[in-house]
CSV table of C-alpha atoms and ligand atoms in Angstrom, one decimal:
chain,number,residue,atom,x,y,z
S,1,MET,CA,-99.9,8.6,36.9
S,2,ASN,CA,-99.3,5.4,38.7
S,3,ARG,CA,-98.4,5.5,42.4
S,4,ASN,CA,-96.4,3.2,44.7
S,5,ALA,CA,-95.7,3.6,48.5
S,6,SER,CA,-93.2,1.7,50.4
S,7,ASP,CA,-91.4,1.8,53.7
S,8,ILE,CA,-88.2,0.9,52.1
S,9,LEU,CA,-87.6,1.6,48.3
S,10,ILE,CA,-84.5,0.1,46.7
S,11,VAL,CA,-83.4,1.6,43.3
S,12,GLY,CA,-81.3,-1.0,41.5
S,13,GLY,CA,-82.1,-4.8,41.3
S,14,GLY,CA,-78.5,-6.0,41.0
S,15,ALA,CA,-76.4,-7.9,43.7
S,16,ALA,CA,-76.5,-5.0,46.2
S,17,GLY,CA,-80.1,-4.1,45.7
S,18,MET,CA,-81.3,-7.7,45.9
S,19,SER,CA,-79.3,-8.4,49.0
S,20,ALA,CA,-80.5,-5.1,50.6
S,21,ALA,CA,-84.1,-6.2,50.0
S,22,PHE,CA,-83.5,-9.8,51.5
S,23,ALA,CA,-81.8,-8.2,54.6
S,24,ALA,CA,-84.6,-5.6,55.1
S,25,THR,CA,-87.3,-8.3,55.1
S,26,SER,CA,-85.5,-10.1,58.0
S,27,GLY,CA,-87.2,-7.7,60.5
S,28,GLY,CA,-90.5,-8.9,59.1
S,29,GLY,CA,-93.5,-6.9,58.2
S,30,THR,CA,-91.9,-4.1,56.3
S,31,ASN,CA,-93.2,-3.0,52.9
S,32,ILE,CA,-90.2,-3.3,50.5
S,33,THR,CA,-90.1,-2.4,46.8
S,34,ILE,CA,-87.2,-2.9,44.4
S,35,VAL,CA,-87.4,-0.8,41.2
S,36,ASP,CA,-85.1,-1.6,38.3
S,37,ASP,CA,-84.9,-0.4,34.7
S,38,ASN,CA,-84.3,-4.0,33.3
S,39,PRO,CA,-87.1,-6.5,32.4
S,40,HIS,CA,-85.4,-8.9,35.0
S,41,LEU,CA,-83.8,-8.6,38.3
S,42,GLY,CA,-80.1,-9.6,38.7
S,43,GLY,CA,-78.2,-6.5,37.6
S,44,GLN,CA,-75.1,-6.7,35.4
S,45,ILE,CA,-74.1,-10.2,36.3
S,46,TRP,CA,-77.3,-12.2,36.7
S,47,ARG,CA,-80.2,-10.4,34.9
S,48,ALA,CA,-80.5,-12.5,31.8
S,49,GLU,CA,-79.7,-15.8,33.4
S,50,LEU,CA,-81.4,-15.7,36.7
S,51,GLY,CA,-82.8,-19.2,36.4
S,52,LYS,CA,-79.3,-20.6,35.8
S,53,VAL,CA,-77.5,-18.7,38.6
S,54,ARG,CA,-74.9,-20.9,40.3
S,55,ASN,CA,-74.1,-18.4,43.2
S,56,ALA,CA,-75.7,-19.6,46.4
S,57,ASP,CA,-76.4,-16.1,47.8
S,58,ALA,CA,-78.1,-15.1,44.6
S,59,ALA,CA,-80.2,-18.2,44.4
S,60,LYS,CA,-81.5,-17.4,48.0
S,61,LEU,CA,-82.2,-13.9,47.1
S,62,ILE,CA,-84.2,-14.9,44.0
S,63,GLU,CA,-86.2,-17.5,46.0
S,64,ALA,CA,-87.2,-14.9,48.6
S,65,ILE,CA,-88.2,-12.4,46.0
S,66,GLU,CA,-90.2,-15.0,43.9
S,67,ALA,CA,-91.9,-16.0,47.2
S,68,GLY,CA,-93.5,-12.4,47.0
S,69,ARG,CA,-92.1,-11.0,50.2
S,70,ILE,CA,-90.7,-8.2,48.2
S,71,GLY,CA,-92.4,-6.1,45.7
S,72,VAL,CA,-90.6,-5.8,42.4
S,73,VAL,CA,-91.2,-3.2,39.6
S,74,ASN,CA,-89.1,-4.0,36.6
S,75,SER,CA,-88.5,-2.0,33.3
S,76,ALA,CA,-88.9,1.2,35.3
S,77,GLN,CA,-86.2,3.8,35.2
S,78,VAL,CA,-86.0,6.4,37.9
S,79,PHE,CA,-85.3,9.7,36.3
S,80,ALA,CA,-86.2,12.5,38.8
S,81,ALA,CA,-87.1,13.2,42.3
S,82,VAL,CA,-90.3,15.3,43.0
S,83,SER,CA,-89.8,16.0,46.7
S,84,GLU,CA,-87.7,14.7,49.6
S,85,ASN,CA,-89.3,11.3,49.7
S,86,LYS,CA,-90.7,10.8,46.1
S,87,LEU,CA,-89.1,9.6,43.0
S,88,LEU,CA,-90.4,9.5,39.4
S,89,ALA,CA,-89.7,6.4,37.1
S,90,GLU,CA,-90.6,5.9,33.4
S,91,THR,CA,-92.3,2.6,32.8
S,92,PRO,CA,-93.9,1.0,29.8
S,93,ASN,CA,-97.2,2.2,31.2
S,94,GLY,CA,-96.2,5.8,31.7
S,95,THR,CA,-94.8,7.5,34.8
S,96,THR,CA,-94.9,6.0,38.3
S,97,GLU,CA,-94.4,8.1,41.4
S,98,PHE,CA,-92.5,6.0,44.2
S,99,GLU,CA,-93.0,7.3,47.6
S,100,TYR,CA,-90.8,6.0,50.5
S,101,LYS,CA,-89.9,6.4,54.0
S,102,LYS,CA,-86.3,5.1,53.5
S,103,LEU,CA,-84.4,4.7,50.2
S,104,ILE,CA,-81.5,2.5,49.3
S,105,ILE,CA,-79.6,3.6,46.3
S,106,ALA,CA,-78.0,0.5,44.6
S,107,THR,CA,-77.6,1.7,40.9
S,108,GLY,CA,-74.4,-0.1,40.1
S,109,ALA,CA,-71.7,0.9,37.7
S,110,ARG,CA,-71.2,1.1,33.9
S,111,GLU,CA,-68.2,0.5,31.6
S,112,ARG,CA,-65.6,3.3,31.0
S,113,PHE,CA,-64.9,3.8,27.3
S,114,LEU,CA,-61.9,5.6,26.1
S,115,PRO,CA,-61.8,7.0,22.5
S,116,PHE,CA,-59.2,5.7,20.0
S,117,PRO,CA,-59.1,5.9,16.2
S,118,GLY,CA,-61.6,3.3,15.0
S,119,TRP,CA,-63.6,2.9,18.2
S,120,THR,CA,-66.8,3.9,16.4
S,121,LEU,CA,-66.4,1.2,13.7
S,122,SER,CA,-69.1,-1.4,13.5
S,123,GLY,CA,-67.9,-4.6,15.1
S,124,VAL,CA,-66.5,-2.7,18.1
S,125,PHE,CA,-68.4,-3.1,21.2
S,126,GLY,CA,-68.1,-2.5,24.9
S,127,ALA,CA,-66.7,-5.6,26.7
S,128,GLY,CA,-69.7,-5.9,29.1
S,129,GLY,CA,-71.9,-4.7,26.2
S,130,LEU,CA,-71.0,-7.5,24.0
S,131,GLN,CA,-71.5,-9.9,26.8
S,132,ALA,CA,-75.0,-8.4,27.4
S,133,LEU,CA,-75.8,-8.7,23.8
S,134,VAL,CA,-74.8,-12.4,23.8
S,135,LYS,CA,-76.9,-12.9,27.0
S,136,GLY,CA,-79.7,-11.4,25.0
S,137,GLY,CA,-79.3,-13.9,22.1
S,138,LEU,CA,-76.5,-12.7,19.8
S,139,ASN,CA,-74.7,-15.6,18.3
S,140,VAL,CA,-70.9,-15.4,18.5
S,141,LYS,CA,-70.1,-19.0,17.6
S,142,ASN,CA,-66.8,-19.2,15.8
S,143,LYS,CA,-66.3,-15.3,15.7
S,144,ARG,CA,-62.9,-14.2,16.3
S,145,ILE,CA,-63.0,-11.8,19.2
S,146,VAL,CA,-60.4,-9.7,20.8
S,147,VAL,CA,-61.2,-8.5,24.4
S,148,ALA,CA,-59.3,-5.4,25.2
S,149,GLY,CA,-59.0,-2.6,27.9
S,150,THR,CA,-58.4,-3.2,31.5
S,151,GLY,CA,-59.7,-4.9,34.6
S,152,PRO,CA,-61.0,-8.3,35.7
S,153,LEU,CA,-64.2,-7.8,33.5
S,154,LEU,CA,-62.1,-8.6,30.5
S,155,LEU,CA,-61.5,-12.1,31.9
S,156,ALA,CA,-65.1,-12.6,32.9
S,157,VAL,CA,-66.3,-11.5,29.4
S,158,ALA,CA,-63.6,-13.7,27.6
S,159,ASP,CA,-64.7,-16.6,29.7
S,160,TYR,CA,-68.3,-16.0,28.8
S,161,LEU,CA,-67.7,-15.5,25.2
S,162,ASN,CA,-65.5,-18.7,25.1
S,163,SER,CA,-68.3,-20.7,26.8
S,164,LYS,CA,-70.7,-19.5,23.9
S,165,GLY,CA,-68.4,-20.9,21.2
S,166,ALA,CA,-66.5,-17.7,20.2
S,167,ASN,CA,-62.9,-17.9,19.3
S,168,VAL,CA,-61.3,-15.4,21.8
S,169,VAL,CA,-58.1,-14.6,19.9
S,170,ALA,CA,-56.4,-12.5,22.7
S,171,ILE,CA,-57.1,-10.6,25.9
S,172,VAL,CA,-55.3,-7.3,25.7
S,173,GLU,CA,-54.7,-5.7,29.0
S,174,GLN,CA,-53.1,-2.2,29.6
S,175,ALA,CA,-51.9,-3.0,33.1
S,176,SER,CA,-48.4,-4.2,33.7
S,177,ALA,CA,-47.7,-7.9,34.4
S,178,ARG,CA,-46.0,-6.7,37.6
S,179,ASN,CA,-49.1,-5.0,38.8
S,180,ILE,CA,-51.3,-7.9,38.0
S,181,ASN,CA,-48.9,-10.4,39.7
S,182,ARG,CA,-48.8,-8.3,42.8
S,183,PHE,CA,-52.5,-8.2,42.9
S,184,ALA,CA,-52.8,-11.9,42.5
S,185,LEU,CA,-50.4,-12.5,45.2
S,186,GLY,CA,-52.6,-10.4,47.4
S,187,LEU,CA,-55.4,-12.9,46.9
S,188,TRP,CA,-53.7,-15.4,49.4
S,189,ASN,CA,-56.0,-14.1,52.2
S,190,SER,CA,-59.2,-14.6,50.1
S,191,PRO,CA,-59.2,-18.3,49.4
S,192,ALA,CA,-62.5,-18.2,47.6
S,193,LYS,CA,-61.2,-15.6,45.1
S,194,LEU,CA,-58.1,-17.5,44.7
S,195,ILE,CA,-60.0,-20.6,43.8
S,196,GLN,CA,-62.2,-18.6,41.4
S,197,ALA,CA,-59.0,-17.1,39.8
S,198,ALA,CA,-57.4,-20.3,39.4
S,199,ALA,CA,-60.5,-22.0,37.8
S,200,LEU,CA,-60.7,-19.0,35.4
S,201,LYS,CA,-57.1,-19.2,34.5
S,202,LYS,CA,-57.5,-22.8,33.7
S,203,ARG,CA,-60.4,-22.2,31.4
S,204,LEU,CA,-58.6,-19.3,29.7
S,205,PHE,CA,-55.1,-20.9,29.5
S,206,ARG,CA,-55.1,-21.2,25.7
S,207,ILE,CA,-55.9,-17.5,25.2
S,208,PRO,CA,-52.9,-15.2,25.0
S,209,TYR,CA,-53.2,-12.6,27.8
S,210,LEU,CA,-51.1,-9.7,26.6
S,211,THR,CA,-50.3,-7.4,29.4
S,212,ASN,CA,-48.7,-3.9,29.1
S,213,THR,CA,-50.6,-3.8,25.8
S,214,TRP,CA,-53.3,-1.4,24.4
S,215,ILE,CA,-55.2,-0.7,21.3
S,216,ALA,CA,-53.5,2.1,19.3
S,217,ASN,CA,-56.2,2.1,16.5
S,218,VAL,CA,-58.6,0.0,14.7
S,219,THR,CA,-59.4,-0.1,10.9
S,220,CYS,CA,-61.5,-2.2,8.7
S,221,GLY,CA,-59.5,-5.4,7.9
S,222,SER,CA,-59.7,-7.5,4.7
S,223,PRO,CA,-63.0,-9.2,4.0
S,224,ARG,CA,-63.1,-12.7,5.3
S,225,VAL,CA,-64.6,-15.3,2.9
S,226,SER,CA,-65.8,-18.4,4.8
S,227,LYS,CA,-66.4,-21.8,3.2
S,228,GLY,CA,-69.8,-21.7,1.3
S,229,VAL,CA,-70.1,-18.0,1.4
S,230,THR,CA,-69.9,-15.9,-1.8
S,231,SER,CA,-67.6,-13.0,-1.8
S,232,ASN,CA,-70.4,-10.5,-1.9
S,233,ALA,CA,-71.4,-11.7,1.5
S,234,ALA,CA,-67.9,-11.8,2.8
S,235,ILE,CA,-67.7,-10.9,6.5
S,236,LYS,CA,-65.9,-7.7,7.2
S,237,SER,CA,-63.1,-8.0,9.7
S,238,LEU,CA,-61.3,-5.6,11.9
S,239,SER,CA,-57.6,-5.0,11.9
S,240,LEU,CA,-56.3,-4.0,15.4
S,241,ASN,CA,-52.9,-2.2,15.8
S,242,LEU,CA,-51.7,-2.9,19.3
S,243,ASN,CA,-49.0,-0.9,21.2
S,244,ARG,CA,-47.2,-3.8,22.9
S,245,ASN,CA,-44.4,-2.7,25.1
S,246,GLY,CA,-43.7,0.0,22.7
S,247,LYS,CA,-43.8,-2.2,19.6
S,248,THR,CA,-46.7,-2.4,17.1
S,249,GLN,CA,-48.4,-5.7,16.6
S,250,THR,CA,-51.5,-6.3,14.3
S,251,ILE,CA,-54.3,-8.7,15.1
S,252,GLU,CA,-57.4,-9.4,12.7
S,253,CYS,CA,-60.8,-10.3,14.3
S,254,ASP,CA,-64.4,-10.0,13.7
S,255,HIS,CA,-65.3,-8.1,16.9
S,256,LEU,CA,-63.5,-6.1,19.4
S,257,ALA,CA,-65.0,-6.1,22.9
S,258,CYS,CA,-63.4,-3.1,24.8
S,259,GLY,CA,-63.8,-1.5,28.1
S,260,PHE,CA,-61.5,0.3,30.6
S,261,HIS,CA,-62.8,-0.8,34.0
S,262,LEU,CA,-66.0,0.6,35.6
S,263,VAL,CA,-67.5,4.1,36.4
S,264,PRO,CA,-70.0,4.4,39.4
S,265,ASN,CA,-73.6,5.4,38.6
S,266,THR,CA,-73.9,8.2,41.0
S,267,GLU,CA,-76.4,10.4,39.1
S,268,LEU,CA,-79.3,9.7,41.4
S,269,ALA,CA,-77.4,10.1,44.5
S,270,ALA,CA,-76.1,13.4,43.2
S,271,LEU,CA,-79.4,14.5,42.1
S,272,LEU,CA,-80.8,14.0,45.7
S,273,GLY,CA,-78.0,16.0,47.1
S,274,CYS,CA,-76.0,13.2,48.7
S,275,LYS,CA,-72.4,14.0,49.2
S,276,ILE,CA,-70.1,12.7,46.5
S,277,GLU,CA,-66.4,12.3,47.2
S,278,ASP,CA,-63.7,11.6,44.5
S,279,GLY,CA,-66.5,10.3,42.2
S,280,PHE,CA,-68.2,8.0,44.7
S,281,VAL,CA,-71.2,8.3,47.0
S,282,SER,CA,-69.9,9.0,50.6
S,283,VAL,CA,-71.4,6.6,53.2
S,284,ASP,CA,-70.7,5.8,56.8
S,285,GLY,CA,-70.3,2.3,58.4
S,286,PHE,CA,-74.1,1.5,58.1
S,287,GLN,CA,-74.0,2.6,54.3
S,288,ARG,CA,-75.9,5.9,55.3
S,289,THR,CA,-75.4,8.7,52.9
S,290,SER,CA,-75.1,12.4,53.9
S,291,LEU,CA,-79.0,12.5,53.7
S,292,ASN,CA,-81.4,11.3,56.4
S,293,ASN,CA,-83.0,7.9,55.6
S,294,VAL,CA,-81.0,7.6,52.3
S,295,TYR,CA,-78.6,4.7,52.1
S,296,CYS,CA,-76.3,3.6,49.3
S,297,ALA,CA,-74.7,0.1,48.5
S,298,GLY,CA,-72.7,-1.6,45.8
S,299,GLU,CA,-70.7,0.1,43.1
S,300,PRO,CA,-71.8,3.8,43.5
S,301,THR,CA,-69.8,3.7,46.7
S,302,ALA,CA,-66.7,1.9,45.4
S,303,ILE,CA,-65.8,-0.4,42.6
S,304,GLY,CA,-65.2,-3.7,44.6
S,305,GLY,CA,-66.9,-6.6,42.7
S,306,VAL,CA,-69.9,-8.7,43.4
S,307,GLU,CA,-69.0,-9.7,47.0
S,308,ALA,CA,-68.6,-6.2,48.0
S,309,SER,CA,-72.0,-5.3,46.5
S,310,LEU,CA,-73.6,-8.2,48.4
S,311,VAL,CA,-72.3,-7.4,51.7
S,312,GLU,CA,-72.9,-3.6,51.5
S,313,GLY,CA,-76.4,-4.3,50.3
S,314,LYS,CA,-77.1,-6.5,53.4
S,315,ILE,CA,-75.6,-3.9,55.7
S,316,ALA,CA,-77.7,-1.2,54.1
S,317,GLY,CA,-80.9,-3.4,54.3
S,318,TYR,CA,-80.5,-4.4,57.9
S,319,ALA,CA,-79.8,-0.7,58.8
S,320,ALA,CA,-82.8,0.5,56.9
S,321,ALA,CA,-84.9,-2.0,58.7
S,322,ASP,CA,-83.5,-0.7,62.1
S,323,ASN,CA,-81.6,-3.7,62.7
S,324,GLU,CA,-78.2,-2.1,63.1
S,325,GLU,CA,-76.9,-5.0,65.2
S,326,ARG,CA,-77.1,-7.2,62.2
S,327,SER,CA,-75.4,-4.6,60.0
S,328,ARG,CA,-72.5,-4.2,62.5
S,329,GLU,CA,-71.8,-7.9,62.5
S,330,LEU,CA,-70.9,-7.5,58.7
S,331,PHE,CA,-68.5,-4.6,59.1
S,332,THR,CA,-65.4,-6.8,59.2
S,333,LYS,CA,-66.5,-8.6,56.1
S,334,ARG,CA,-67.3,-5.4,54.2
S,335,ASP,CA,-63.9,-3.8,55.2
S,336,LYS,CA,-62.2,-6.8,53.7
S,337,THR,CA,-64.0,-6.6,50.4
S,338,ARG,CA,-63.1,-2.8,50.3
S,339,ARG,CA,-59.4,-3.7,50.7
S,340,PHE,CA,-59.8,-6.1,47.8
S,341,GLY,CA,-61.6,-3.2,45.8
S,342,ASN,CA,-58.6,-0.9,46.5
S,343,ALA,CA,-56.1,-3.4,45.5
S,344,LEU,CA,-58.1,-4.0,42.3
S,345,ASN,CA,-58.3,-0.4,41.4
S,346,THR,CA,-54.5,0.1,42.1
S,347,ALA,CA,-53.6,-2.9,39.9
S,348,PHE,CA,-55.7,-1.8,37.0
S,349,ALA,CA,-55.2,2.0,37.2
S,350,LEU,CA,-55.2,3.6,33.9
S,351,ARG,CA,-51.8,4.4,32.4
S,352,GLY,CA,-51.1,8.0,31.2
S,353,GLU,CA,-50.3,6.9,27.6
S,354,LEU,CA,-54.1,6.1,27.2
S,355,LYS,CA,-54.8,9.8,27.3
S,356,THR,CA,-53.1,10.3,23.9
S,357,LEU,CA,-54.8,7.6,21.9
S,358,ALA,CA,-57.4,9.8,20.3
S,359,ASP,CA,-56.3,11.8,17.2
S,360,ASN,CA,-57.8,15.1,16.0
S,361,ALA,CA,-60.4,13.4,14.0
S,362,THR,CA,-61.5,10.8,16.7
S,363,ILE,CA,-65.0,11.2,17.8
S,364,VAL,CA,-65.1,11.7,21.6
S,365,CYS,CA,-68.9,12.4,22.1
S,366,ARG,CA,-70.6,9.8,20.0
S,367,CYS,CA,-74.1,11.2,20.6
S,368,GLU,CA,-73.3,14.7,19.2
S,369,ASP,CA,-70.3,13.6,16.9
S,370,VAL,CA,-67.8,15.9,18.6
S,371,GLN,CA,-64.3,15.3,17.6
S,372,TYR,CA,-61.2,15.4,19.9
S,373,GLU,CA,-59.8,18.4,18.0
S,374,LYS,CA,-62.8,20.6,18.9
S,375,LEU,CA,-62.6,19.6,22.6
S,376,ALA,CA,-59.0,20.2,22.9
S,377,ALA,CA,-59.6,23.9,22.5
S,378,PHE,CA,-61.4,24.2,25.9
S,379,ASP,CA,-60.3,24.2,29.5
S,380,ASP,CA,-63.3,22.9,31.2
S,381,TRP,CA,-66.4,20.5,30.8
S,382,ARG,CA,-68.9,23.3,31.1
S,383,THR,CA,-67.5,25.5,28.3
S,384,ALA,CA,-66.8,22.6,26.1
S,385,LYS,CA,-70.4,21.4,26.5
S,386,LEU,CA,-71.9,24.8,25.9
S,387,GLN,CA,-69.7,25.3,22.8
S,388,THR,CA,-69.8,21.9,21.2
S,389,ARG,CA,-72.8,20.1,22.7
S,390,CYS,CA,-70.4,17.5,24.0
S,391,GLY,CA,-72.3,15.5,26.6
S,392,MET,CA,-75.7,16.8,25.7
S,393,GLY,CA,-77.0,13.9,23.7
S,394,PRO,CA,-79.1,10.8,24.8
S,395,CYS,CA,-76.3,9.4,27.0
S,396,GLN,CA,-76.2,12.7,28.9
S,397,GLY,CA,-72.4,12.5,29.2
S,398,ARG,CA,-72.3,9.0,30.6
S,399,ILE,CA,-69.8,7.9,28.1
S,400,CYS,CA,-67.8,11.0,27.2
S,401,GLY,CA,-68.0,12.6,30.7
S,402,PRO,CA,-65.7,10.0,32.3
S,403,ALA,CA,-63.5,9.9,29.1
S,404,THR,CA,-62.9,13.7,29.1
S,405,GLU,CA,-62.3,13.6,32.9
S,406,PHE,CA,-59.5,11.1,32.2
S,407,ILE,CA,-58.1,12.7,29.2
S,408,PHE,CA,-58.4,16.5,30.1
S,409,GLY,CA,-58.9,16.2,33.8
S,410,TRP,CA,-62.3,18.1,33.5
S,411,LYS,CA,-64.6,17.7,36.5
S,412,PRO,CA,-68.1,16.8,35.8
S,413,GLY,CA,-70.8,19.4,36.2
S,414,PRO,CA,-73.9,19.2,38.5
S,415,VAL,CA,-76.6,16.6,37.8
S,416,ARG,CA,-80.0,17.9,36.7
S,417,PRO,CA,-83.3,16.1,36.1
S,418,PRO,CA,-84.1,14.2,34.1
S,419,ILE,CA,-81.2,12.0,34.7
S,420,PHE,CA,-82.2,9.8,31.8
S,421,PRO,CA,-84.0,10.8,28.6
S,422,VAL,CA,-87.7,10.6,29.1
S,423,LYS,CA,-90.7,10.8,26.7
S,424,LEU,CA,-92.1,14.3,26.7
S,425,GLU,CA,-95.5,12.9,27.8
S,426,ASN,CA,-94.0,11.3,30.8
S,427,LEU,CA,-92.4,14.5,32.1
E,1,LIG,C1,-71.6,-4.1,31.7
E,1,LIG,C2,-71.0,-4.9,33.0
E,1,LIG,C3,-70.9,-6.2,33.1
E,1,LIG,C4,-70.4,-6.9,34.1
E,1,LIG,N1,-70.2,-8.3,34.1
E,1,LIG,C5,-69.7,-8.9,35.1
E,1,LIG,C6,-69.4,-10.3,35.1
E,1,LIG,O1,-69.7,-10.9,34.1
E,1,LIG,N2,-69.0,-11.0,36.2
E,1,LIG,C7,-68.7,-10.3,37.3
E,1,LIG,O2,-68.2,-10.8,38.3
E,1,LIG,N3,-68.9,-8.8,37.4
E,1,LIG,C8,-69.3,-8.1,36.4
E,1,LIG,N4,-69.6,-6.8,36.5
E,1,LIG,C9,-69.3,-6.1,37.7
E,1,LIG,C10,-70.6,-6.2,38.5
E,1,LIG,O3,-71.5,-5.3,37.9
E,1,LIG,C11,-70.4,-6.0,39.9
E,1,LIG,O4,-69.4,-6.7,40.5
E,1,LIG,C12,-71.9,-6.2,40.6
E,1,LIG,O5,-72.9,-6.8,39.8
E,1,LIG,C13,-72.4,-4.9,41.1
E,1,LIG,O6,-73.7,-5.2,41.7
E,1,LIG,P1,-74.5,-3.8,42.0
E,1,LIG,O7,-75.8,-4.4,42.5
E,1,LIG,O8,-73.7,-2.9,42.7
E,1,LIG,O9,-74.7,-3.2,40.5
E,1,LIG,P2,-75.6,-3.9,39.3
E,1,LIG,O10,-75.4,-5.2,39.1
E,1,LIG,O11,-75.0,-3.0,38.1
E,1,LIG,O12,-77.1,-3.4,39.5
E,1,LIG,C14,-77.5,-2.1,39.5
E,1,LIG,C15,-78.9,-2.1,38.8
E,1,LIG,O13,-79.5,-0.9,38.9
E,1,LIG,C16,-80.1,-0.5,37.8
E,1,LIG,N5,-80.3,0.9,37.7
E,1,LIG,C17,-79.3,1.9,37.6
E,1,LIG,N6,-79.8,3.1,37.6
E,1,LIG,C18,-81.2,2.9,37.7
E,1,LIG,C19,-82.3,3.9,37.6
E,1,LIG,N7,-82.1,5.2,37.6
E,1,LIG,N8,-83.5,3.4,37.7
E,1,LIG,C20,-83.8,2.0,37.8
E,1,LIG,N9,-82.7,1.1,37.8
E,1,LIG,C21,-81.4,1.6,37.6
E,1,LIG,C22,-79.3,-1.1,36.7
E,1,LIG,O14,-79.8,-1.2,35.4
E,1,LIG,C23,-78.9,-2.4,37.4
E,1,LIG,O15,-79.8,-3.4,37.0
E,1,LIG,C24,-70.0,-6.1,35.2
E,1,LIG,C25,-70.2,-4.7,35.3
E,1,LIG,C26,-70.6,-4.1,34.2
E,1,LIG,C27,-70.8,-2.6,34.2
């Protein structure tokens, strides 16, 4: 087994983890390591395009990391804890044990998916998932794409796909126009965000933004024969039935990119025994968790966007490097980003109607092929899991867990190692 020892270990190389590392070096002399499961640093926003990042903060972070002041271990997924100050990660070269004096958890968030008839058809992607595939090289030029679900991520994804030559046919948002307008009006005290929002609106102004609207179901549409393509090679399209203010509207497209806001990745924190409250890791002003020498920053503590992750990362980094004065200077800024996050979560709260999208035959747990009808017979997550294998497949309930929590109100069960599937030889 490989071994790595650091004074400060940071799990997660996104905005929060990178800024934590950067702040932690400010004291000088500390041995800092970032471990991340992706081949490149940058997290959800920057990982595939670090070289082209326009954000000044990110550019500074990358420069510091490239200068070698911070150790980086990529393609390493932390899956278990062996003792109070040792974690295990699976890497392409087997297992590595990471020993630390202080730990900063910056594991980010993932998309929330809700099941509806047709969501398992080929051509239906997660919104951020399709964006990640395009960042990885998937060509979407001239593809008709509908981006649907809820949250500001839909706009970011539509903008990105648009910039890659896709024909974004519509953005389908379940939140009401009233909620969104109220949220937009609240941006007056964040001039930078207002400018960003205005620029985004300008770039997306040709794309219909359908509020109060959600996908009722998806079926395979009629094959589309493009010029020069024989009918055998016709492209299969999707036919989306939307519920729009109580009326049905149908849209044809090639791909559906769909996501319902974000779910925090709290598994590692929960595994270590950090206090989790209302689904988020509980932290104090210095981003300290309930465990000694364990800090948490970014989306696991609250879904608040990239600025919140950056500032929380800095606070945690300074605090872990015993530079609490510098941390304290950032409290006001962090509290402002938290207010923004709260407003965001209120504006894009899921409407009750989405609980009834799945019909009896709709698959809810995709790993184990468990249909809605089978789950509806149970009262809680644990019993449903034991009787149907829901949540016991490779994703370990990361997708169906948040969905069943929303649909049935089931509380997630305790987290056990390994938190990610691991090769037997690495266990
Ligand atoms: C799919 C998706 C796409 C998004 N796209 C955008 C966008 O285009 N624009 C935008 O403004 N916001 C986007 N967001 C929101 C964005 O993620 C946040 O605003 C911000 O990046 C959060 O930073 P973070 O550091 O908290 O988390 P992240 O950027 O998510 O970084 C966390 C990192 O930790 C790694 N990690 C997690 N668990 C482990 C583990 N056990 N072992 C090792 N590594 C681990 C993750 O792979 C990831 O690299 C997106 C979110 C998601 C889920």
